[in-house]
Coordinates of C-alpha atoms in Angstrom, one line a residue:
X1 CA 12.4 15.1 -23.4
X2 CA 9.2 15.7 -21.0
X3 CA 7.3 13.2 -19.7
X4 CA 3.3 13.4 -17.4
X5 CA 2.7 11.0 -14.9
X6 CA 0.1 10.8 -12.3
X7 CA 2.2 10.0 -8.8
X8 CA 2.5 9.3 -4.6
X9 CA 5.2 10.3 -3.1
X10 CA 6.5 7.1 -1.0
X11 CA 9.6 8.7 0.0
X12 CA 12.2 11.8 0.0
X13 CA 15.4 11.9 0.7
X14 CA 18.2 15.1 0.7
X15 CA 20.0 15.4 -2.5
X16 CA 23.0 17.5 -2.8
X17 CA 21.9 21.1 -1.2
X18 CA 18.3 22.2 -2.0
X19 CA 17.3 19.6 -3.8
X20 CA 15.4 15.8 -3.0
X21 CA 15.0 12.5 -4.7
X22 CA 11.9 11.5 -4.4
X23 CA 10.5 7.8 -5.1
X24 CA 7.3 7.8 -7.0
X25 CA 4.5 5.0 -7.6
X26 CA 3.3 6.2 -10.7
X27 CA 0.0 5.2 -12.8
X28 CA 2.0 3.7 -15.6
X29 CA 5.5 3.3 -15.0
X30 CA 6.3 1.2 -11.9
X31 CA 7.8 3.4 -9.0
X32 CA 10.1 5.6 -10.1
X33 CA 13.1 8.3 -8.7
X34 CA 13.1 11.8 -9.5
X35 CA 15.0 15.3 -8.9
X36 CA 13.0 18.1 -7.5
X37 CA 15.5 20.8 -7.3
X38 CA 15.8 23.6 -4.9
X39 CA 12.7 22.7 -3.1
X40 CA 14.4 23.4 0.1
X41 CA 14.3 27.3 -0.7
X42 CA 11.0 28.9 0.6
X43 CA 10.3 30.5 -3.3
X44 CA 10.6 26.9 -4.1
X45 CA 6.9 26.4 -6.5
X46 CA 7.4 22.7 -6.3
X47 CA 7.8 22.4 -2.5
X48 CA 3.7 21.0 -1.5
X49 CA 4.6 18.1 -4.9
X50 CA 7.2 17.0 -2.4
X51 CA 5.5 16.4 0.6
X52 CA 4.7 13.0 1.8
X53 CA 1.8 10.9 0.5
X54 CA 1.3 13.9 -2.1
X55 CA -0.8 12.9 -5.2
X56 CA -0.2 15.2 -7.9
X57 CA 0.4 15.3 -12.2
X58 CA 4.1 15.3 -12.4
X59 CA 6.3 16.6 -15.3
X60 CA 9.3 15.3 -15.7
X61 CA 12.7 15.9 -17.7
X62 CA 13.8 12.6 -17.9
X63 CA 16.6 13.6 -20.9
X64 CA 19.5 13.4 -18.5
X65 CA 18.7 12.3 -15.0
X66 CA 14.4 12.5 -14.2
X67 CA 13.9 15.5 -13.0
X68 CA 10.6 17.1 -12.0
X69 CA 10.1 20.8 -13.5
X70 CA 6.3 21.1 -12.8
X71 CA 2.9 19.6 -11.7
X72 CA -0.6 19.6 -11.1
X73 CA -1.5 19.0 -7.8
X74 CA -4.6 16.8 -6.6
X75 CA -4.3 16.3 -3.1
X76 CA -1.3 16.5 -0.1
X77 CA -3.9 14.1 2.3
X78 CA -2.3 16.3 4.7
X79 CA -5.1 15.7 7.2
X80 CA -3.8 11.5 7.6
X81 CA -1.1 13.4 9.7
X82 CA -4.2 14.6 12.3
X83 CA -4.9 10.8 13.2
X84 CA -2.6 8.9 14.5
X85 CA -3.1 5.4 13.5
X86 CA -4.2 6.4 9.9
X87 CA -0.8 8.1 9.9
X88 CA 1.1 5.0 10.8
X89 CA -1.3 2.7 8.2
X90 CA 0.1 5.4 5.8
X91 CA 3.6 5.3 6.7
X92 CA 3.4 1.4 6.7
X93 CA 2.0 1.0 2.6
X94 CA 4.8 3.5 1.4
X95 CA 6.9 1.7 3.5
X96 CA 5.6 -1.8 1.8
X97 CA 5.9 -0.5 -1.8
X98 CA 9.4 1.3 -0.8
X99 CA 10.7 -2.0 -0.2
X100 CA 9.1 -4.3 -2.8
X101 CA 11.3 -5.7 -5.2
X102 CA 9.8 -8.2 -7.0
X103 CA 10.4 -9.1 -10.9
X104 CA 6.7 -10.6 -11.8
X105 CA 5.0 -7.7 -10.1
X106 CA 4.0 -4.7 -11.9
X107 CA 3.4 -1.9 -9.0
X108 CA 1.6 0.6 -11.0
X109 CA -1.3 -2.0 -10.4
X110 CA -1.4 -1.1 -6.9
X111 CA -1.1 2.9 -7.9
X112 CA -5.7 3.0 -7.6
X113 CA -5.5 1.1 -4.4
X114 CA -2.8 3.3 -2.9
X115 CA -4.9 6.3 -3.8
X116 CA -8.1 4.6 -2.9
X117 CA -6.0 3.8 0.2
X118 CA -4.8 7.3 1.0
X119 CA -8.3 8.7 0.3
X120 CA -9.9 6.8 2.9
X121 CA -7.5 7.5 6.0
X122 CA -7.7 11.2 4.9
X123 CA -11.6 11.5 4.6
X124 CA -13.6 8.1 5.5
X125 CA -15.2 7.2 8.9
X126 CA -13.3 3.6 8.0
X127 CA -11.3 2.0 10.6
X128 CA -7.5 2.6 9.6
X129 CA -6.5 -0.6 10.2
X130 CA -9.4 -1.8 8.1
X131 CA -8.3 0.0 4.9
X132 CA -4.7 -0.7 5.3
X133 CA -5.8 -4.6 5.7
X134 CA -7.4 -3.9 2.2
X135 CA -4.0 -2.6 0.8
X136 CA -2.3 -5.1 1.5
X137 CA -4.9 -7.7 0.0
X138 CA -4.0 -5.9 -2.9
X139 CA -0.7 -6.3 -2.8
X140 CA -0.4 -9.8 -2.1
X141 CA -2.2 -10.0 -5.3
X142 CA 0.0 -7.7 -6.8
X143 CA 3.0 -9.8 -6.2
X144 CA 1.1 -12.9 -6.9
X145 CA -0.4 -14.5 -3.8
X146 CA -3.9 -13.3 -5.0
X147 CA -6.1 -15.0 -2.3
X148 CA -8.4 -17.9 -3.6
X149 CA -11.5 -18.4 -1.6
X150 CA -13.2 -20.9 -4.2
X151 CA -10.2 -24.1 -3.9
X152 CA -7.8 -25.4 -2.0
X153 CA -4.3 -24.8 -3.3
X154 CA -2.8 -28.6 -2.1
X155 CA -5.9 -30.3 -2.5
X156 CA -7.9 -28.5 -5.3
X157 CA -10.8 -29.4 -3.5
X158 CA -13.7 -26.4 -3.0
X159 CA -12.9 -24.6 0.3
X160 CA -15.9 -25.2 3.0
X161 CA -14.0 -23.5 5.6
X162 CA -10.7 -21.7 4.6
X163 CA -7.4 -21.1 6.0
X164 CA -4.9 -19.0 5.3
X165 CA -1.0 -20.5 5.3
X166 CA 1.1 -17.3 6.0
X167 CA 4.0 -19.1 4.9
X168 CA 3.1 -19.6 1.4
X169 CA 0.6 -17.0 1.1
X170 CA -2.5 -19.4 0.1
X171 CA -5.9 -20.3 1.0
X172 CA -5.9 -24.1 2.2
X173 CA -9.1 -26.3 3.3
X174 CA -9.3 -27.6 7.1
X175 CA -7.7 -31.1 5.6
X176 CA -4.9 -29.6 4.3
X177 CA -3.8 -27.0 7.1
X178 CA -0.7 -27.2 8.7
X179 CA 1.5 -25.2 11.8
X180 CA 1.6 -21.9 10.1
X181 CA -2.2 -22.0 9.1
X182 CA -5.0 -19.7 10.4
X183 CA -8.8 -20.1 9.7
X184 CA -11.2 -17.4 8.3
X185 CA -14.2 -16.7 9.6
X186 CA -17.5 -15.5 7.0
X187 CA -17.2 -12.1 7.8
X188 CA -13.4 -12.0 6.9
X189 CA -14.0 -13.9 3.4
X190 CA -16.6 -11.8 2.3
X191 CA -14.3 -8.7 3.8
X192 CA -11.4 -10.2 1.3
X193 CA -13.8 -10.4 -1.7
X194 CA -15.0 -6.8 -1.3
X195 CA -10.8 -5.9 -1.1
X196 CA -9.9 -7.9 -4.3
X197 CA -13.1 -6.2 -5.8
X198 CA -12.0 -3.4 -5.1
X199 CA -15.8 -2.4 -2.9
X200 CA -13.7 -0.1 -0.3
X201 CA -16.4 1.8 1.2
X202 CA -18.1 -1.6 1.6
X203 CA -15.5 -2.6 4.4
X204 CA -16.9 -4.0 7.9
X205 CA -14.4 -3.3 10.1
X206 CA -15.3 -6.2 11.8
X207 CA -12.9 -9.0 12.8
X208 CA -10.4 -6.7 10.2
X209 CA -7.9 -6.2 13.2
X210 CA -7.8 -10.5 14.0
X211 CA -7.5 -10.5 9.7
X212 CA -4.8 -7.9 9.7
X213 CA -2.6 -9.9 12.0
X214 CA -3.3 -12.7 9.4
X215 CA -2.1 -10.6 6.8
X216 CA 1.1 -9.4 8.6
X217 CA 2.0 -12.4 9.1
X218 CA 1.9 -13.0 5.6
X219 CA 4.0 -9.9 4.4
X220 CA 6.4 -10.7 7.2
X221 CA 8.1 -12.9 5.1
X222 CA 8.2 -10.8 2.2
X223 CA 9.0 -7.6 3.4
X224 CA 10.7 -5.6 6.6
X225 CA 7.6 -3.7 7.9
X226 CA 7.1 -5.5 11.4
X227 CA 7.5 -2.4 13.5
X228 CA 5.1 -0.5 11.8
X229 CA 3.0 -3.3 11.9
X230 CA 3.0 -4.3 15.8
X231 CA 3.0 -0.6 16.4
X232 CA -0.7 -0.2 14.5
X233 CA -2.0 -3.4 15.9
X234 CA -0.5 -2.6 19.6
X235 CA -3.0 0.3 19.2
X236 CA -6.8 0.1 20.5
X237 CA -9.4 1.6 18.5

């Protein structure tokens, strides 16, 4: 029995001799792992549908165990590898989805993001750390902390000036903020609505590093992804 889907490759890891598993984040059916046999042979036709961060139409053989037996591909992003920082924001989203485990969430959501993502590092003039602050924006709502700028998730009362409590992963008004609270300025609200809205190339990459910290904060407690993280913020543009 075949199967198409539209995929990233998040990871690869050796299978047996020639072969990998790869994990995919696929447009309809969560993330996924699949054989690609005998890519480690140089007549290997399916080798570039392994590569990293590769964006391609997979199809599978999923009668037995999923295996891929042939694609179309759409892009490697091969060029993220040139810049350093877009390289580690790459490595740091697979990294995030790689890890994710969550019941409610359904991940194929993030699939546009990731590719909206992976676009941008590979082609934009965007800041890196701008675009992966996006993604992960995304996420959160993904998973269910979708941000609300409009009330006050204690108080219900409308949000003046807004905080963000990394702990719980909601927006909170001055009144209601507590230790592990940390406040937004305009630009980084407006920077947050054009993320959930999915307006990418409408990104100021102003005050995105101070939100990003916000943000990592945030996944900190859901995820293992600190190194990558204080390694792209230890970073100057």
């Amino acid at each position: 029995m075949e199967k198409v889907v539209s995929a990233i490759v998040l990871d690869s890891k050796p299978y047996k001799e020639d072969h990998v598993q790869l994990l995919l984040l696929t447009n309809t059916d969560d993330k996924m792992y699949a054989i690609c046999k005998g890519v480690k042979k140089s007549t290997s036709k399916l080798k570039t549908l392994a590569s990293p961060f590769c964006f391609a139409e997979y199809t599978l053989n999923i009668k037995n165990q999923c295996q891929i037996i042939g694609g179309h591909l759409y892009d490697t992003f091969f060029s993220i590898s040139k810049n350093y920082i877009a390289y580690l924001c790459a490595n740091c989203m697979c990294a995030l989805l790689r890890s994710s485990q969550s019941a409610q969430a359904n991940f194929s959501s993030l699939f546009i993001p990731a590719v909206n993502s992976l676009k941008s590092w590979c082609y934009s003039d965007i800041n890196p750390k701008a675009v992966l602050a996006y993604f992960l924006i995304k996420y959160l709502e993904c998973i269910g902390y979708k941000l609300n700028l409009e009330t006050c998730a204690t108080c219900s009362e409308k949000l003046n000036k807004c905080f963000i409590n990394v702990s719980s992963g909601e927006c909170v008004c001055e009144k209601c903020q507590e230790l592990y609270c940390f406040p937004l300025n305009d630009n980084q609200v407006e920077f947050i609505k054009n993320s959930l809205n999915d307006n990418i190339e409408n990104l100021d990459d102003l005050n995105s590093v101070a939100l990003l910290k916000i943000l990592g904060n945030t996944i900190y407690s859901l995820t293992e992804i600190k190194i990558l993280l204080n390694e792209i913020l230890n970073i100057s543009n």
